[in-house]
PDB file of C-alpha atoms in Angstrom:
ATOM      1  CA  UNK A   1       0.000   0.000   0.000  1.00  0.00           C
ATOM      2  CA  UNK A   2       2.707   2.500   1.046  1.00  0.00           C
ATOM      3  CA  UNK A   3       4.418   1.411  -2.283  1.00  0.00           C
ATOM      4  CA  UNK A   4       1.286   2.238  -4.112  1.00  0.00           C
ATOM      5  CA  UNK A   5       0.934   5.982  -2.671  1.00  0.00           C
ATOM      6  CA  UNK A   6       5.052   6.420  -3.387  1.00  0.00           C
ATOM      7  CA  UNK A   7       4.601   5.208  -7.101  1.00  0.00           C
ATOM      8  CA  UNK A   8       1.321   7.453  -7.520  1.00  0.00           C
ATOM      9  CA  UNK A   9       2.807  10.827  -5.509  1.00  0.00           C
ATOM     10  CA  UNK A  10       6.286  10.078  -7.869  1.00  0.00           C
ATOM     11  CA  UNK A  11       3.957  10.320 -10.913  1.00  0.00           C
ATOM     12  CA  UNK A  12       2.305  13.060  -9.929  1.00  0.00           C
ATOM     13  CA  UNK A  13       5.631  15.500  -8.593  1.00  0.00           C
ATOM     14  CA  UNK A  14       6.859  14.194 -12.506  1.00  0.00           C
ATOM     15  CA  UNK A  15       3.532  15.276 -14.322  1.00  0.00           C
ATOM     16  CA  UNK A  16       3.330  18.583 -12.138  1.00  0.00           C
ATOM     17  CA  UNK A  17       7.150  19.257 -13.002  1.00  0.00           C
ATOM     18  CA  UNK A  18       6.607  18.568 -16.785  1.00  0.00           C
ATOM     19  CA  UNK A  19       3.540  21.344 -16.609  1.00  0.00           C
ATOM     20  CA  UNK A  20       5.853  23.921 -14.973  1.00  0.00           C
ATOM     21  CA  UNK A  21       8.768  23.016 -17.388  1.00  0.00           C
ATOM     22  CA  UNK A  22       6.423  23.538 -20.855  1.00  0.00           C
ATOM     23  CA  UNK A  23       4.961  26.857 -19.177  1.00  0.00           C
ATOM     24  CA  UNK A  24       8.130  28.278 -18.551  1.00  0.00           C
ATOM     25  CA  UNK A  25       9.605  27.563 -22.258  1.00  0.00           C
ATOM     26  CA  UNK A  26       6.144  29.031 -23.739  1.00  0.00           C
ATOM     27  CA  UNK A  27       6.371  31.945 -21.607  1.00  0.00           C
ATOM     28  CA  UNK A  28       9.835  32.486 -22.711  1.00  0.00           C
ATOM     29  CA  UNK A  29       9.828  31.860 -26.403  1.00  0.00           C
ATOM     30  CA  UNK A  30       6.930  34.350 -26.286  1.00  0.00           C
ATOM     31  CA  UNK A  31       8.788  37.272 -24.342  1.00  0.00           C
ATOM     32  CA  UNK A  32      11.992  36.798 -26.606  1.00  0.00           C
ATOM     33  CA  UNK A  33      13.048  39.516 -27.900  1.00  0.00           C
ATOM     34  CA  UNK A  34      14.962  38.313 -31.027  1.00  0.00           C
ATOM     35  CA  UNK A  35      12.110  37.160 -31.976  1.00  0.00           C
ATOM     36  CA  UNK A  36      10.694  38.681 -35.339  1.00  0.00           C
ATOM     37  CA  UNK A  37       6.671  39.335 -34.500  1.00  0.00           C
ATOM     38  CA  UNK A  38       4.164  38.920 -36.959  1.00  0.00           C
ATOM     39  CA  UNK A  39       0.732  40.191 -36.054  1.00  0.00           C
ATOM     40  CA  UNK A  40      -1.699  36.824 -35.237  1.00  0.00           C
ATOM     41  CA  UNK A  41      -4.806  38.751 -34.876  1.00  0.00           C
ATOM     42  CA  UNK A  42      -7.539  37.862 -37.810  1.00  0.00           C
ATOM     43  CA  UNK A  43      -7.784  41.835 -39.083  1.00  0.00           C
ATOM     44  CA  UNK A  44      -8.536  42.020 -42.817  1.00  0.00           C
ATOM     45  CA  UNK A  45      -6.754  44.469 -44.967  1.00  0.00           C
ATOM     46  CA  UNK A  46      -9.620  47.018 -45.819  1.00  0.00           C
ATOM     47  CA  UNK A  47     -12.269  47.887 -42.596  1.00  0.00           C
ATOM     48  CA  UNK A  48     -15.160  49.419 -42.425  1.00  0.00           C
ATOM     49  CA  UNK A  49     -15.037  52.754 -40.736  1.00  0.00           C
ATOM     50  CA  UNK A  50     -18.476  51.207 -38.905  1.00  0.00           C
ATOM     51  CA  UNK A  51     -16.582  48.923 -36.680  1.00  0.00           C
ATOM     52  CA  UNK A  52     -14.141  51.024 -35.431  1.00  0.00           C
ATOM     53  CA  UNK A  53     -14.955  52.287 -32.184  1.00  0.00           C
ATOM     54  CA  UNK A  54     -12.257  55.481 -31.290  1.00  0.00           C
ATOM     55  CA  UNK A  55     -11.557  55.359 -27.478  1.00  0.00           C
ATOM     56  CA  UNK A  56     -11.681  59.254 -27.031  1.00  0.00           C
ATOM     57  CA  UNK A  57     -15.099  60.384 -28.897  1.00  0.00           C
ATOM     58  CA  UNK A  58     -14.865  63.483 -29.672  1.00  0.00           C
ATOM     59  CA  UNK A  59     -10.948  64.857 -30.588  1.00  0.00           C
ATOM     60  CA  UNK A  60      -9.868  68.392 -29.517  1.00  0.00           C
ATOM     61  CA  UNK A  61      -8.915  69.846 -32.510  1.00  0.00           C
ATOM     62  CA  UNK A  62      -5.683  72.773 -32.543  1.00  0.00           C
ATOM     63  CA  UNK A  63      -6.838  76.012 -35.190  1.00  0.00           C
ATOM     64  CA  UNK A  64      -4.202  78.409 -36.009  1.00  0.00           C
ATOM     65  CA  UNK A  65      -4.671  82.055 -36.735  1.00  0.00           C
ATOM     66  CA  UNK A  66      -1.649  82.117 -39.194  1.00  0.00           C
ATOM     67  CA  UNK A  67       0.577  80.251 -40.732  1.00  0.00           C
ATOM     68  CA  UNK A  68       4.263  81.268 -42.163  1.00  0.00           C
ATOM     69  CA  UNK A  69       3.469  82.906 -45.169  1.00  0.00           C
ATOM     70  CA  UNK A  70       6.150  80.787 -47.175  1.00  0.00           C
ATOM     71  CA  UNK A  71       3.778  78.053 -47.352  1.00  0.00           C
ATOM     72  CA  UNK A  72       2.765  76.488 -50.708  1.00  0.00           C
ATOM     73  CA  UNK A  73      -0.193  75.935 -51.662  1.00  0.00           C
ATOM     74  CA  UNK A  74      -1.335  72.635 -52.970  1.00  0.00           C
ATOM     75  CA  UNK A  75      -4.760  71.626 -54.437  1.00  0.00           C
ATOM     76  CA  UNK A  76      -5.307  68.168 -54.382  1.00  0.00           C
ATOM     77  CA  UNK A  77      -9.304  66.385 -55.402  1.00  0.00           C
ATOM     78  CA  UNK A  78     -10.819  69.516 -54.737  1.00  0.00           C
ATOM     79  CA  UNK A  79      -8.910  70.645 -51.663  1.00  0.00           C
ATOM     80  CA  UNK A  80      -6.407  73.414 -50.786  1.00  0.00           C
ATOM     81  CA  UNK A  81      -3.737  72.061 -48.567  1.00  0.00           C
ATOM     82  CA  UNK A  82      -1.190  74.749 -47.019  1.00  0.00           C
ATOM     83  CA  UNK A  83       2.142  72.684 -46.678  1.00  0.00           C
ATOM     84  CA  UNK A  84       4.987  74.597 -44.355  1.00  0.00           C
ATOM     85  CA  UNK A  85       7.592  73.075 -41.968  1.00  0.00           C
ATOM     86  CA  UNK A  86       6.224  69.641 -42.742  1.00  0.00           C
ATOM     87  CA  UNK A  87       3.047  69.743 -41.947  1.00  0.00           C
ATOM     88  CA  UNK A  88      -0.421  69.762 -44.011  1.00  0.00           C
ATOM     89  CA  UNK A  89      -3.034  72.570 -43.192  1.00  0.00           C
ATOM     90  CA  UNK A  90      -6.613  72.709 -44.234  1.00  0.00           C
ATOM     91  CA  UNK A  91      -8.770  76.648 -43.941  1.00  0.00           C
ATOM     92  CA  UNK A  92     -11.888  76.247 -41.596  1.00  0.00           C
ATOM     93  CA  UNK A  93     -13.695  79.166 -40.638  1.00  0.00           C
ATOM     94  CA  UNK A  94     -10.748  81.242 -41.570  1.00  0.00           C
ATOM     95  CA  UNK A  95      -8.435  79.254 -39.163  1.00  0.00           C
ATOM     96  CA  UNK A  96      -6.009  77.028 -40.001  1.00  0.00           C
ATOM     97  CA  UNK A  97      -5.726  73.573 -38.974  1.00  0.00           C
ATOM     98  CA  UNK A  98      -3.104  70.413 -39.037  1.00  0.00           C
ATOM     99  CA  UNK A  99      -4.713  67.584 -41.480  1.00  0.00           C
ATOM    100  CA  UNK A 100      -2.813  64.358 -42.698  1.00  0.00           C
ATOM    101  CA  UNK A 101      -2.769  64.790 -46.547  1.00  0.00           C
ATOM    102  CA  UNK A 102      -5.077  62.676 -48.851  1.00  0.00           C
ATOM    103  CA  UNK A 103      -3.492  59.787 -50.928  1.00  0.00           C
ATOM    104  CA  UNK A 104      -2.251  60.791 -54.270  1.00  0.00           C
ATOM    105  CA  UNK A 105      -1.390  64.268 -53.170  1.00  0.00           C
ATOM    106  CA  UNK A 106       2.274  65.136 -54.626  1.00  0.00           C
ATOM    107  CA  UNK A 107       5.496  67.312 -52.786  1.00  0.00           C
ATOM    108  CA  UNK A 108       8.171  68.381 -54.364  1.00  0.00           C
ATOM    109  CA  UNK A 109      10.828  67.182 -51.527  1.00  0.00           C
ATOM    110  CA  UNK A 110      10.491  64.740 -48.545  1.00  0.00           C
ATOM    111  CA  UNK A 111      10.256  66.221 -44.967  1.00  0.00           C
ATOM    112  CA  UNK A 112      13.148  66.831 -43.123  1.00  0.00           C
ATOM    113  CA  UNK A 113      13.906  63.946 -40.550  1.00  0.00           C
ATOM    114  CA  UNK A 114      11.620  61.444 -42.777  1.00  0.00           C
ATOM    115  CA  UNK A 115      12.937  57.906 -42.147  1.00  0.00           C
ATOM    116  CA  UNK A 116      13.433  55.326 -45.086  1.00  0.00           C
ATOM    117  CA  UNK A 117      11.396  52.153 -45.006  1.00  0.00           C
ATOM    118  CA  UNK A 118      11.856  48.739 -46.836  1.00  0.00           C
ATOM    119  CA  UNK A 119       8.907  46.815 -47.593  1.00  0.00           C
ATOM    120  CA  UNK A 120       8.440  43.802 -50.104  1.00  0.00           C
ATOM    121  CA  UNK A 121      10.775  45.289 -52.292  1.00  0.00           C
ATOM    122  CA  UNK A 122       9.489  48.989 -52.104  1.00  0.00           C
ATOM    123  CA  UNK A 123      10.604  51.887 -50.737  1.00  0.00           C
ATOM    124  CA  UNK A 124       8.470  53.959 -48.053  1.00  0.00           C
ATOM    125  CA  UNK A 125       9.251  57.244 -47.314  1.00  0.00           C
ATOM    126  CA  UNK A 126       7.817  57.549 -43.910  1.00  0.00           C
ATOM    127  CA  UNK A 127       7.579  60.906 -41.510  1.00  0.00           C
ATOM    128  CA  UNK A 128       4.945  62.056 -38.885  1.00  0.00           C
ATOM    129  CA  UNK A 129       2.343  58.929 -39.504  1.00  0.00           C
ATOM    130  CA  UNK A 130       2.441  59.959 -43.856  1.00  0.00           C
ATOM    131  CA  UNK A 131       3.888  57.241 -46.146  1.00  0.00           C
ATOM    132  CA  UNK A 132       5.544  58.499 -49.129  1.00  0.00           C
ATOM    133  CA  UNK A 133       7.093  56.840 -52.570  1.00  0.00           C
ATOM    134  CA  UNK A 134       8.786  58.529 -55.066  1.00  0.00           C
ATOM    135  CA  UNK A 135       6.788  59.360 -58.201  1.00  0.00           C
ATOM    136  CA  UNK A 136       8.026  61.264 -61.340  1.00  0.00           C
ATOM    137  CA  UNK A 137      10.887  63.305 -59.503  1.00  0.00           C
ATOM    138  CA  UNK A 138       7.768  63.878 -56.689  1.00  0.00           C
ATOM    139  CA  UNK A 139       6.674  62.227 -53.596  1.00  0.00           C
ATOM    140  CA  UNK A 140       3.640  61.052 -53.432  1.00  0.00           C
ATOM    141  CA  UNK A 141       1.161  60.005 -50.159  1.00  0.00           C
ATOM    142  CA  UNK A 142       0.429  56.541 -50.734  1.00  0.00           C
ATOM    143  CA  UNK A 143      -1.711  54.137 -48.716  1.00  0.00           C
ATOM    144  CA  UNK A 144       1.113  51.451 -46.995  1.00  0.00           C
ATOM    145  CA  UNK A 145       1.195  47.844 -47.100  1.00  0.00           C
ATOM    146  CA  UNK A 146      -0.541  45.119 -44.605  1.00  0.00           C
ATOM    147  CA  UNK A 147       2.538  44.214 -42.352  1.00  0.00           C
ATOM    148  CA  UNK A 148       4.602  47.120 -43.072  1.00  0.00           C
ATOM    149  CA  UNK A 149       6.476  48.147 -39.581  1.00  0.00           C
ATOM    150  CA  UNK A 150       7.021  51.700 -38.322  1.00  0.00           C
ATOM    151  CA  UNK A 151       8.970  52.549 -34.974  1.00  0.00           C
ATOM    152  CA  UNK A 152       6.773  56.101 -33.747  1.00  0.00           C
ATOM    153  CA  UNK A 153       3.652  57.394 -34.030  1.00  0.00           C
ATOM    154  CA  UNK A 154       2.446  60.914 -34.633  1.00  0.00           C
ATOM    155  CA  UNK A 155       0.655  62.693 -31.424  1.00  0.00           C
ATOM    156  CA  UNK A 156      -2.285  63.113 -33.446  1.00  0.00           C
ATOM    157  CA  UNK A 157      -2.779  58.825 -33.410  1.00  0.00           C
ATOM    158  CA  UNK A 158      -5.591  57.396 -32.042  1.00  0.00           C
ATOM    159  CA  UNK A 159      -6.427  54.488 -29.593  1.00  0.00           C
ATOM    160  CA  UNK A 160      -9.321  52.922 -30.787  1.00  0.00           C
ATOM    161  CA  UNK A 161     -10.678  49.260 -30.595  1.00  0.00           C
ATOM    162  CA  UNK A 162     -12.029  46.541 -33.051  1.00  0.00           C
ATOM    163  CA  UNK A 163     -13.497  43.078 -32.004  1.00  0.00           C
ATOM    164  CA  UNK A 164     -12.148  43.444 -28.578  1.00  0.00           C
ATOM    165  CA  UNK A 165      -8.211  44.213 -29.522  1.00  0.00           C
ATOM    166  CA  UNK A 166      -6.684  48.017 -29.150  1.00  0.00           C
ATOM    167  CA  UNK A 167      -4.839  49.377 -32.065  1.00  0.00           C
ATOM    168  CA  UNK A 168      -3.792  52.844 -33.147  1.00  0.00           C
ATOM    169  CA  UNK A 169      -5.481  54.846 -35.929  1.00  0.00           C
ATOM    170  CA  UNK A 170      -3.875  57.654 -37.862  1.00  0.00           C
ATOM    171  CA  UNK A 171      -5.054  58.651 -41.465  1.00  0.00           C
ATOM    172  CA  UNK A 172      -6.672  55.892 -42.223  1.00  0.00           C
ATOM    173  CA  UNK A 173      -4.460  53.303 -41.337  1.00  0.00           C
ATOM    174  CA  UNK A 174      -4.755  50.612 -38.048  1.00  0.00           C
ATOM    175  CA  UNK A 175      -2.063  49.622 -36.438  1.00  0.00           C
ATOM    176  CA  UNK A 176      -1.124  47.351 -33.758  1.00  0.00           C
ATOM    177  CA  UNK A 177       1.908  47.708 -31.258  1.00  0.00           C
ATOM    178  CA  UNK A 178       4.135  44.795 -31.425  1.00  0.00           C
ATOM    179  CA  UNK A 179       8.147  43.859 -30.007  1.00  0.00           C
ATOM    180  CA  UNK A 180      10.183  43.895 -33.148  1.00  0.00           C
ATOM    181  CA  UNK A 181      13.628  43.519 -33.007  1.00  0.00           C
ATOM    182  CA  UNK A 182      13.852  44.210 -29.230  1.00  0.00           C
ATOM    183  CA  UNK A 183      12.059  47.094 -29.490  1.00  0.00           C
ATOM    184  CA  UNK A 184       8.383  48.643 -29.867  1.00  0.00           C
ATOM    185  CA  UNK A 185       7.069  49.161 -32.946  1.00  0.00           C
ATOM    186  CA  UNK A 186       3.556  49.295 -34.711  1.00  0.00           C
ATOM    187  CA  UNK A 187       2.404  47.142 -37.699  1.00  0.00           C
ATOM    188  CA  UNK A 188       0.767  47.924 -40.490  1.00  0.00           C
ATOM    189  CA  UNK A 189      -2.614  45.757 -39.416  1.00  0.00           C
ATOM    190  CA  UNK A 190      -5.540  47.182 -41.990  1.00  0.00           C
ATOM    191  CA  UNK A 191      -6.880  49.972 -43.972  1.00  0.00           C
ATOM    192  CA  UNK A 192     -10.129  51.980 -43.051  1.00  0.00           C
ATOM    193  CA  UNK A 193     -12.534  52.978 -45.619  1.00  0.00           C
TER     194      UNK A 193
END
């Protein structure tokens, strides 16, 4: 009998130590941080503006009185953008105020401090949340690519939620913060429309 209860406490101290053990490497191939992350969340690439729910409802929008008067003026499907010190303004009620450019919208040179991103082949031009490729000695504001990885945010970006998961909105795009490299980072997840 007392050999009974020493076989069956044995196989249970083994069992409980082979739980523990698999735990601990799961946890720990998960946390690595060589580890290149791909996003495992089931978001398709276009999203209805309808699902998104934004975490802060209503955004406090910054107007300007002026703006340096060496901006240049852009026109772009039917809008006037005012484009100085790398930044996009729109006129509303005769103030002026900071707007992420449409896509297709042209500049003649890329933002100082943009950052250079690699992508399937492609080059990204990327600075303050706006994705740019090079077009016809221009720059153009293009629409990225599912998966694409970016290191900062602009302020401007939004926490908002879909199906239960947080992301970050800005112009458009979703994106979800991930560990790349070591470091954090947000991925390309979707596209609203």
């Amino acid at each position: 009998m007392k050999s009974n209860f020493k076989t069956i406490g044995l196989a249970m101290i083994l069992v409980f130590a082979f739980v523990i053990s698999s735990n601990a490497q799961v946890r720990n191939g998960r946390n690595s941080k060589t580890v290149t992350v791909k996003s495992t969340r089931t978001v398709s690439r276009a999203i209805p503006r309808t699902k998104v729910v934004y975490k802060t409802p209503k955004k406090k929008v910054v107007t300007y009185r002026t703006i340096p008067s060496k901006a240049v003026v852009i026109n772009h499907n039917n809008r006037t953008y005012h484009y100085v010190n790398s930044k996009f303004y729109n006129v509303y009620n005769g103030r002026y105020i900071v707007v992420a450019p449409s896509i297709g919208l042209r500049i003649r040179s890329l933002p100082i401090g943009y950052r250079t991103i690699k992508f399937n082949n492609r080059n990204y031009f990327f600075f303050d949340g706006v994705f740019y490729q090079s077009y016809d000695k221009e720059y153009q504001v293009v629409q990225p690519e599912v998966g694409t990885i970016v290191y900062e945010l602009p302020d401007e970006a939004e926490k908002v939620v879909l199906d239960n998961q947080e992301y970050y909105e800005y112009n458009d795009v979703l994106y979800e913060k991930i560990q790349y490299q070591g470091t954090r980072a947000y991925e390309v997840v979707a596209i609203i429309e």
